[in-house]
Amino acid sequence: MTIAPHSMLATHEVTNQPVPVTDRDLWSGDRALQQAAQWAGADAQALATAGARLGSAEMSKHAENARRDVPRLKLFDRAGRRCDEVEFHPGYNAIMQAGMELGYAAHAWEGHKGGHATHAALVYYMAQVEPGISCPLTMTYAAVPALRGSDLADTWVPKLTARAHDPAIAPVTRKRAATMGMAMTEKQGGSDVRANTTIATPQRDHYTLHGHKWFCSAPMSDGFLTLAQAPGGLTCFLVPRWLEDGRNTLHLMRLKDKLGNHANASSEIEYHDAIAFRLGDEGQGVKTIIEMVHHTRLDTAMAPAGLMRAALAQAHWWVSHRAAFQRRLIDQPLMRAVMADLTLEAEAALALGMGTARAFDGDTPEDRAFARISVALAKFISNKRAPVMIVEAMECLGGMGYVEETPMPMLYREAPLNGIWEGSGNVICLDILRTLAREPLAAETLIARLQSNIGRDGRFDAALNAHQTRWPSLPPEAEARWFAESAANLLAAAYLMELGDAAIAEGFIATRLDGQRGHVPGAVSGIDINAVLARLA
């Protein structure tokens, strides 16, 4: 039983303050997700179970604790011996355990239908609960395709896909489950990983690495995929965190003091002749690790949809229970226009993420080619829109939205991250142009997917024609962002039409393709506002 706090205070009665919602079912309360999950072939029963568990008040408390009591760097023990460990609040490990047990890292690799779509929905959930936990879970999920077929797979893949969380400091052979991180970025190169200077020296049955990595997220992972210069060129390696006979010489230099993502430890590291095992051929490092990058991009395309959904839910709850000028906020026409526009934004991001995951689940060359272009378009557009959308949702709460006791500041701080991780905006746009230029099948499947929706809405047809008229072939590099935005909007509209909710699809097309929208959220016309807002009821 919950005993309510006092509302009658010494100087006033507390009224017109909505009671915070801390226990919510992320599945049953999200009609858009239910529809998208069915369309994408996800496991509805698994998502119903996960939605109830992750949306619980208990998980909310764990998340709050993990953010407030941030990871602590422990470099040495009391005697001065090197530890190179990060200590977490128990809430962090509780959420990690829930994520692993619910199959965040495992669903896609267990062989059942809709594995990537189910995984993507779990990413969407975790972004609403504690986005910092997503980093180690996502990299664990994404490492599997990079490892499969290698000599390391038999040891690592079963532990990465185990439905358990084992934070013990022990070599992978002695653990029930393991997590995988990634360390590629160096100071001088950033996204240009070919400029990396870490040196890999061959030994009898392994390599030793010497060098510095500017970003290494989740440094308590059991292993890391990393790039280093071997005699044959840039090569991919797996660096185990713990060895059979002790600690590997992977030294933590400091933890990053970040804008957000506070529950997750991000670090700088140095390899001091750290033991590493080659993954793939020498000189093929980028080709080897690109499968991991490709799959992490799915999650960076999906996470903004979850952040937007969380912000939308908070805003809708507030305006539905808060009154001003003798009327509920949600009953006032201008607020209804804002909320409807925010709903369109969130649903488009969800459709793009789930549509991309559906392509990841496909097994044809066309599916694989389409996944490569779809994930880039979704990552680009959803992450550009998330910060603006979340700020507007925060404003719906007024001053309360700026207070740390609400989730809004956390969501706002989190909003830029996925646009930076695994390629910022310009990198993604250039990747889009390269993919379309080098892989004719990617361009063909994208065009075919868009053209298959011709005839459903004349405004969509006109926008597609305008896109193809302006860019009959690839655009000049300086127009890459414009091209990507246009293509992503068309793809989102196509997905929304396929999903079948007329109010959402028509509202998105009117405002994003047909010009019935200004430059700020809520500056809209051509929307069936009542039907759109009914999605939130």
XYZ file of C-alpha atoms in Angstrom:
537
model
C 0.000 0.000 0.000
C 1.196 3.520 -0.829
C 0.423 6.260 1.691
C -0.032 9.593 -0.044
C 1.958 12.634 1.131
C 0.167 15.488 2.896
C -1.675 17.879 0.584
C -2.829 20.220 3.358
C 0.217 22.249 4.324
C 0.601 25.015 6.893
C 0.196 27.827 4.365
C -1.774 26.300 1.496
C -3.385 23.232 -0.023
C -1.542 21.499 -2.860
C -3.864 21.446 -5.853
C -3.505 21.315 -9.638
C -0.283 19.299 -9.341
C -0.597 15.972 -11.184
C 0.542 12.966 -9.178
C 3.721 11.552 -10.775
C 3.347 8.249 -12.602
C 6.137 5.900 -11.573
C 4.603 2.509 -12.392
C 3.511 2.130 -16.009
C 3.300 -0.658 -18.522
C 5.403 0.312 -21.515
C 3.585 -2.181 -23.736
C -0.113 -1.917 -22.931
C 0.048 1.877 -22.797
C 1.638 2.275 -26.231
C -0.746 1.588 -29.107
C 1.794 2.769 -31.658
C 4.352 0.210 -30.495
C 1.812 -2.613 -30.500
C 0.912 -1.802 -34.088
C 4.508 -1.373 -35.230
C 5.621 -4.573 -33.501
C 2.962 -6.615 -35.274
C 3.837 -4.993 -38.622
C 7.545 -5.694 -38.125
C 7.031 -9.283 -36.943
C 8.288 -8.800 -33.377
C 7.495 -11.156 -30.494
C 4.477 -9.499 -28.875
C 4.443 -11.779 -25.837
C 8.093 -11.102 -25.079
C 7.504 -7.394 -25.443
C 4.455 -7.488 -23.187
C 6.520 -9.189 -20.475
C 9.398 -6.752 -20.913
C 7.124 -3.704 -21.006
C 5.574 -4.552 -17.652
C 8.924 -5.241 -15.996
C 10.901 -2.312 -17.383
C 8.105 0.175 -16.799
C 7.693 -0.763 -13.140
C 8.255 1.620 -10.247
C 11.087 -0.633 -9.097
C 12.975 -0.110 -12.380
C 12.341 3.625 -12.215
C 13.938 3.715 -8.785
C 16.924 1.671 -9.953
C 17.374 4.067 -12.875
C 17.176 7.124 -10.651
C 19.781 5.665 -8.294
C 22.117 4.671 -11.132
C 22.043 8.221 -12.487
C 22.385 9.956 -9.150
C 25.178 7.747 -7.778
C 27.344 7.875 -10.888
C 30.085 5.342 -11.724
C 33.306 5.785 -9.753
C 36.796 5.141 -11.016
C 38.970 2.951 -8.791
C 42.491 2.962 -10.180
C 44.370 1.530 -7.178
C 43.684 -0.528 -4.094
C 44.705 0.638 -0.615
C 48.198 -0.807 -1.072
C 48.817 1.036 -4.347
C 48.290 -1.906 -6.705
C 46.508 -1.117 -9.981
C 42.847 -2.146 -10.140
C 41.530 -0.197 -13.154
C 37.938 -0.822 -12.139
C 34.689 1.121 -12.224
C 32.240 0.762 -9.363
C 28.500 1.109 -9.979
C 25.438 1.623 -7.829
C 23.495 -1.662 -7.447
C 20.673 -0.061 -9.459
C 22.889 -0.149 -12.539
C 23.443 -3.882 -12.264
C 19.746 -4.463 -11.541
C 18.785 -2.850 -14.840
C 21.614 -4.627 -16.661
C 20.305 -7.898 -15.287
C 16.767 -7.129 -16.418
C 17.937 -6.170 -19.893
C 20.008 -9.307 -20.347
C 17.347 -11.617 -18.919
C 14.706 -10.100 -21.196
C 16.896 -10.860 -24.217
C 18.154 -7.417 -25.245
C 21.426 -8.914 -26.498
C 20.042 -12.371 -27.309
C 16.725 -12.125 -29.198
C 18.255 -11.378 -32.598
C 20.582 -14.392 -32.435
C 18.256 -17.083 -31.056
C 16.841 -18.029 -34.430
C 13.208 -17.109 -33.975
C 11.164 -14.853 -36.226
C 11.421 -11.115 -35.748
C 14.505 -11.231 -33.547
C 15.922 -7.864 -34.579
C 12.479 -6.228 -34.414
C 12.014 -7.560 -30.884
C 15.482 -6.349 -29.977
C 14.724 -2.906 -31.430
C 11.602 -2.616 -29.297
C 13.682 -3.439 -26.212
C 16.047 -0.611 -27.189
C 12.969 1.633 -27.398
C 11.959 0.546 -23.882
C 15.411 1.020 -22.370
C 15.648 4.554 -23.752
C 12.558 5.366 -21.695
C 13.939 3.833 -18.502
C 17.719 4.411 -18.348
C 19.472 5.079 -21.659
C 22.925 4.680 -20.131
C 22.356 0.946 -19.749
C 21.777 0.651 -23.485
C 25.439 1.221 -24.333
C 26.919 -2.032 -22.939
C 23.807 -3.991 -23.934
C 23.872 -2.674 -27.491
C 27.568 -3.384 -28.003
C 27.087 -6.893 -26.636
C 24.272 -7.483 -29.119
C 26.228 -5.955 -32.005
C 29.467 -7.867 -31.386
C 27.906 -11.224 -32.258
C 27.898 -10.888 -36.078
C 31.489 -9.642 -36.013
C 32.577 -12.707 -34.041
C 30.596 -15.383 -35.836
C 32.733 -17.600 -38.037
C 35.916 -16.698 -36.186
C 38.106 -18.832 -33.922
C 36.849 -16.744 -30.988
C 33.166 -17.419 -31.550
C 32.880 -20.663 -29.584
C 34.232 -19.011 -26.448
C 32.515 -15.640 -26.668
C 29.193 -15.871 -28.524
C 27.430 -18.205 -26.036
C 28.397 -15.880 -23.180
C 27.328 -12.730 -25.034
C 23.935 -14.208 -25.844
C 23.318 -15.790 -22.445
C 20.217 -14.422 -20.733
C 22.071 -13.434 -17.614
C 24.236 -10.674 -16.197
C 27.494 -11.597 -14.500
C 29.517 -8.562 -13.335
C 32.168 -10.707 -11.645
C 35.817 -9.869 -12.282
C 36.850 -13.121 -13.947
C 37.939 -14.402 -17.375
C 35.168 -15.165 -19.812
C 35.648 -18.935 -19.455
C 34.591 -18.742 -15.791
C 31.508 -16.563 -16.261
C 27.848 -17.346 -16.871
C 27.526 -14.400 -19.237
C 29.689 -11.654 -20.699
C 29.420 -8.197 -22.214
C 31.408 -6.639 -25.036
C 32.593 -3.060 -25.513
C 34.293 -1.232 -28.327
C 37.327 1.068 -28.423
C 38.130 2.619 -31.791
C 38.346 6.411 -31.497
C 41.712 8.103 -31.093
C 42.482 11.790 -30.557
C 44.005 12.471 -33.943
C 41.446 10.605 -36.026
C 37.943 10.654 -34.588
C 35.689 9.098 -37.220
C 38.711 8.578 -39.467
C 39.801 5.339 -37.826
C 42.384 4.674 -40.544
C 44.455 7.383 -38.834
C 44.727 5.223 -35.694
C 48.241 4.862 -34.282
C 47.832 2.039 -31.738
C 50.418 -0.615 -32.580
C 49.757 -4.369 -32.631
C 52.823 -6.574 -32.324
C 52.523 -10.286 -33.262
C 53.482 -12.867 -30.643
C 53.366 -16.658 -30.864
C 49.611 -17.121 -30.407
C 48.369 -13.573 -29.813
C 49.276 -9.909 -30.304
C 50.213 -7.180 -27.853
C 48.715 -3.718 -28.226
C 50.331 -0.430 -27.284
C 48.467 2.852 -27.611
C 45.715 5.166 -26.417
C 41.975 5.200 -27.090
C 40.167 8.507 -26.655
C 36.718 6.945 -26.142
C 35.994 3.560 -24.632
C 32.458 3.219 -23.362
C 31.419 0.682 -20.741
C 35.006 -0.068 -19.626
C 33.928 -2.869 -17.278
C 32.908 -4.992 -20.239
C 34.533 -8.420 -20.448
C 36.092 -7.748 -23.817
C 36.550 -4.998 -26.397
C 36.689 -4.949 -30.153
C 39.383 -2.495 -31.121
C 41.462 -1.410 -34.094
C 45.253 -1.273 -34.218
C 48.028 -1.114 -36.800
C 49.457 -4.592 -37.360
C 52.292 -5.326 -39.807
C 49.683 -5.929 -42.496
C 47.729 -2.741 -41.823
C 44.742 -1.687 -39.718
C 43.357 -4.809 -38.057
C 40.514 -5.703 -35.697
C 41.296 -7.328 -32.343
C 39.408 -8.669 -29.362
C 41.000 -7.490 -26.119
C 39.844 -9.543 -23.108
C 39.419 -7.479 -19.946
C 40.467 -10.320 -17.672
C 42.967 -13.096 -18.402
C 43.156 -16.636 -17.090
C 46.141 -15.667 -14.959
C 45.124 -12.145 -13.931
C 44.314 -8.696 -15.287
C 45.091 -7.576 -18.790
C 47.163 -4.403 -19.073
C 44.262 -2.243 -20.187
C 44.626 0.866 -18.043
C 41.822 3.331 -17.374
C 43.080 6.900 -17.568
C 39.924 8.775 -16.578
C 36.145 8.705 -16.880
C 34.570 11.218 -19.213
C 32.519 14.005 -17.603
C 29.633 13.942 -20.078
C 26.572 16.060 -20.758
C 24.322 13.078 -20.092
C 24.393 9.278 -20.109
C 25.468 9.573 -16.488
C 24.713 5.993 -15.428
C 27.152 4.687 -18.020
C 30.903 4.960 -17.590
C 32.778 6.262 -20.620
C 36.533 6.376 -20.421
C 39.912 6.970 -21.943
C 42.138 3.918 -21.897
C 45.680 2.923 -22.709
C 46.977 -0.439 -23.858
C 50.321 -1.194 -22.233
C 51.254 -4.299 -24.241
C 47.751 -5.622 -23.634
C 47.102 -9.143 -24.856
C 44.752 -9.234 -27.840
C 43.487 -11.774 -30.354
C 43.144 -11.013 -34.033
C 39.660 -11.003 -35.524
C 39.761 -11.257 -39.303
C 42.785 -10.807 -41.518
C 45.488 -8.225 -41.028
C 44.684 -5.061 -42.913
C 40.941 -5.822 -42.916
C 40.082 -4.134 -39.630
C 37.395 -1.783 -40.906
C 35.756 -4.524 -42.966
C 35.738 -6.816 -39.916
C 34.347 -4.373 -37.382
C 31.832 -2.785 -39.737
C 29.268 -5.493 -38.932
C 29.357 -4.401 -35.294
C 29.024 -0.760 -36.323
C 26.115 -1.613 -38.633
C 24.189 -3.241 -35.806
C 24.962 -0.548 -33.262
C 23.539 1.913 -35.765
C 20.200 0.117 -35.599
C 20.100 0.947 -31.916
C 21.142 4.559 -32.436
C 18.273 4.817 -34.923
C 15.807 3.273 -32.460
C 16.827 4.975 -29.221
C 15.644 8.478 -30.203
C 12.181 7.044 -30.775
C 12.183 5.789 -27.183
C 13.420 9.124 -25.845
C 10.698 10.930 -27.780
C 8.062 8.511 -26.558
C 9.118 9.075 -22.944
C 8.987 12.852 -23.393
C 5.617 12.616 -25.123
C 4.186 10.464 -22.319
C 5.361 12.926 -19.678
C 3.946 15.901 -21.559
C 0.622 14.210 -22.251
C 0.230 13.140 -18.625
C 0.898 16.688 -17.442
C -1.385 18.542 -19.855
C -4.166 15.999 -19.270
C -4.172 16.660 -15.507
C -3.111 20.288 -15.257
C -5.568 23.176 -15.655
C -5.012 26.827 -16.553
C -7.575 29.568 -17.082
C -10.371 27.236 -15.940
C -9.647 24.602 -18.598
C -7.454 21.538 -18.756
C -4.383 22.229 -20.865
C -5.186 19.314 -23.162
C -8.569 20.877 -23.978
C -7.043 24.114 -25.252
C -6.708 24.284 -29.069
C -3.121 25.524 -29.199
C -1.900 22.848 -26.786
C -3.758 20.203 -28.751
C -1.973 21.287 -31.923
C 1.401 21.063 -30.174
C 0.666 17.645 -28.706
C -0.584 16.313 -32.045
C 2.586 17.503 -33.782
C 4.780 15.899 -31.108
C 2.826 12.668 -31.523
C 3.516 12.642 -35.266
C 7.216 13.124 -34.583
C 7.388 10.261 -32.101
C 5.383 7.860 -34.255
C 7.484 8.591 -37.354
C 10.684 7.837 -35.432
C 9.183 4.587 -34.138
C 8.090 3.550 -37.630
C 11.532 4.282 -39.074
C 13.239 2.272 -36.332
C 10.936 -0.723 -36.535
C 10.923 -0.672 -40.337
C 14.701 -0.775 -40.306
C 14.688 -3.650 -37.807
C 12.312 -5.556 -40.071
C 14.860 -5.221 -42.868
C 17.576 -6.525 -40.521
C 15.401 -9.616 -39.995
C 15.190 -10.270 -43.736
C 17.404 -12.904 -45.299
C 17.570 -11.845 -48.951
C 20.249 -9.705 -50.631
C 17.567 -7.057 -51.121
C 16.778 -7.030 -47.393
C 20.444 -6.663 -46.474
C 20.985 -3.864 -48.968
C 17.865 -2.031 -47.846
C 18.889 -2.390 -44.182
C 22.158 -0.583 -44.892
C 20.464 2.479 -46.378
C 17.393 2.450 -44.130
C 19.397 2.417 -40.897
C 21.435 5.426 -42.000
C 18.358 7.438 -42.992
C 16.568 6.581 -39.752
C 19.589 7.379 -37.591
C 20.095 10.719 -39.297
C 16.569 12.122 -39.231
C 15.351 10.803 -35.878
C 18.386 12.086 -34.021
C 18.105 15.512 -35.646
C 14.504 15.788 -34.498
C 14.740 14.292 -31.023
C 16.310 17.307 -29.234
C 13.783 19.778 -30.673
C 10.853 17.501 -29.899
C 12.031 16.847 -26.334
C 12.546 20.561 -25.638
C 8.978 21.240 -26.765
C 7.661 18.428 -24.567
C 9.631 19.886 -21.663
C 8.012 23.256 -22.299
C 4.569 21.658 -22.011
C 5.372 21.076 -18.328
C 6.538 24.661 -17.871
C 8.947 25.202 -15.000
C 8.434 21.652 -13.716
C 9.939 20.320 -16.932
C 13.218 22.025 -16.018
C 13.400 20.353 -12.613
C 15.535 17.264 -12.062
C 12.756 15.506 -10.136
C 11.072 14.943 -13.510
C 12.625 12.799 -16.283
C 12.690 15.710 -18.726
C 16.222 17.044 -18.022
C 17.624 13.525 -18.349
C 15.833 13.014 -21.660
C 17.069 16.364 -22.932
C 20.678 15.652 -21.990
C 20.411 12.250 -23.639
C 18.903 13.542 -26.877
C 22.154 14.488 -28.715
C 24.074 11.309 -27.923
C 22.768 8.877 -30.520
C 23.323 11.444 -33.252
C 27.025 11.476 -32.328
C 27.553 7.794 -31.530
C 28.573 5.660 -34.527
C 28.833 8.605 -36.900
C 27.603 12.170 -36.508
C 25.319 13.817 -39.054
C 27.861 14.586 -41.760
C 29.465 11.162 -41.461
C 26.098 9.465 -41.857
C 25.128 11.591 -44.858
C 28.413 10.802 -46.584
C 27.869 7.117 -45.784
C 24.435 7.359 -47.411
C 25.972 8.741 -50.600
C 28.728 6.095 -50.593
C 26.261 3.265 -50.021
C 24.002 4.392 -52.856
C 26.994 4.873 -55.183
C 28.734 1.575 -54.405
C 25.733 -0.692 -53.912
C 23.229 -0.398 -56.769
C 20.956 -2.853 -54.950
C 20.631 -0.442 -52.010
C 19.479 2.341 -54.308
C 17.139 -0.004 -56.176
C 15.481 -1.355 -53.032
C 15.009 2.123 -51.562
C 13.383 3.397 -54.742
C 11.237 0.282 -55.017
C 10.091 0.621 -51.409
C 9.050 4.218 -51.942
C 7.424 3.596 -55.320
C 5.397 0.694 -53.932
C 3.365 3.285 -52.021
C 2.515 5.433 -55.041
C -1.241 5.874 -55.350
C -2.012 5.863 -51.631
C -1.795 9.626 -51.193
C -1.376 12.196 -53.952
C 0.728 14.446 -51.742
C 3.205 11.617 -51.163
C 3.325 10.964 -54.908
C 4.057 14.647 -55.573
C 6.800 14.768 -52.919
C 8.453 11.629 -54.301
C 8.336 13.069 -57.808
C 9.878 16.334 -56.582
C 12.652 14.394 -54.821
C 13.490 12.373 -57.916
C 13.273 15.420 -60.176
C 15.694 17.390 -58.033
C 18.086 14.454 -57.614
C 17.774 12.139 -60.635
C 21.126 10.777 -59.483
C 23.171 11.336 -56.349
C 23.320 14.925 -55.089
C 26.507 16.977 -54.768
C 28.138 16.492 -51.374
C 27.047 19.928 -50.145
C 23.394 18.859 -50.554
C 23.790 15.506 -48.800
C 21.862 16.602 -45.697
C 18.975 17.950 -47.751
C 18.875 14.739 -49.770
C 18.975 12.577 -46.620
C 16.228 14.563 -44.927
C 13.987 14.335 -47.990
C 14.559 10.597 -48.451
C 14.055 9.898 -44.751
C 10.775 11.837 -44.683
C 9.539 9.904 -47.693
C 10.519 6.602 -46.088
C 8.805 7.532 -42.823
C 5.648 8.465 -44.729
C 5.755 5.164 -46.604
C 6.094 3.203 -43.373
C 3.263 5.133 -41.709
C 0.954 4.450 -44.647
C 1.827 0.764 -44.445
C 1.120 0.751 -40.719
C -2.402 1.788 -41.550
C -3.403 4.541 -39.132
C -4.838 7.129 -41.520
C -4.736 10.071 -39.120
C -1.047 9.591 -38.371
C 0.002 8.942 -41.970
C -2.062 11.781 -43.429
C -0.977 14.185 -40.705
C 2.689 13.378 -41.285
C 2.373 13.754 -45.045
C 0.492 17.055 -44.724
C 3.021 18.573 -42.362
C 6.335 17.019 -43.424
C 5.837 16.553 -47.163
C 3.075 18.953 -48.210
C 4.272 22.109 -46.497
C 1.439 22.519 -43.985
C 3.885 23.162 -41.158
C 6.050 26.023 -40.017
C 9.521 25.729 -38.560
C 8.505 25.168 -34.928
C 6.524 22.305 -33.339
C 2.811 22.968 -33.248
C 2.834 25.360 -36.216
C 0.643 23.019 -38.231
C -2.525 22.621 -40.226
C -4.041 19.715 -42.109
C -4.015 17.381 -39.091
C -6.996 15.485 -37.691
C -5.968 16.508 -34.193
C -8.664 14.556 -32.378
C -7.781 11.322 -34.163
C -4.053 11.792 -33.623
C -4.449 12.501 -29.904
C -6.734 9.489 -29.540
C -3.564 7.410 -30.025
C -2.399 8.620 -26.601
C -5.611 7.840 -24.732
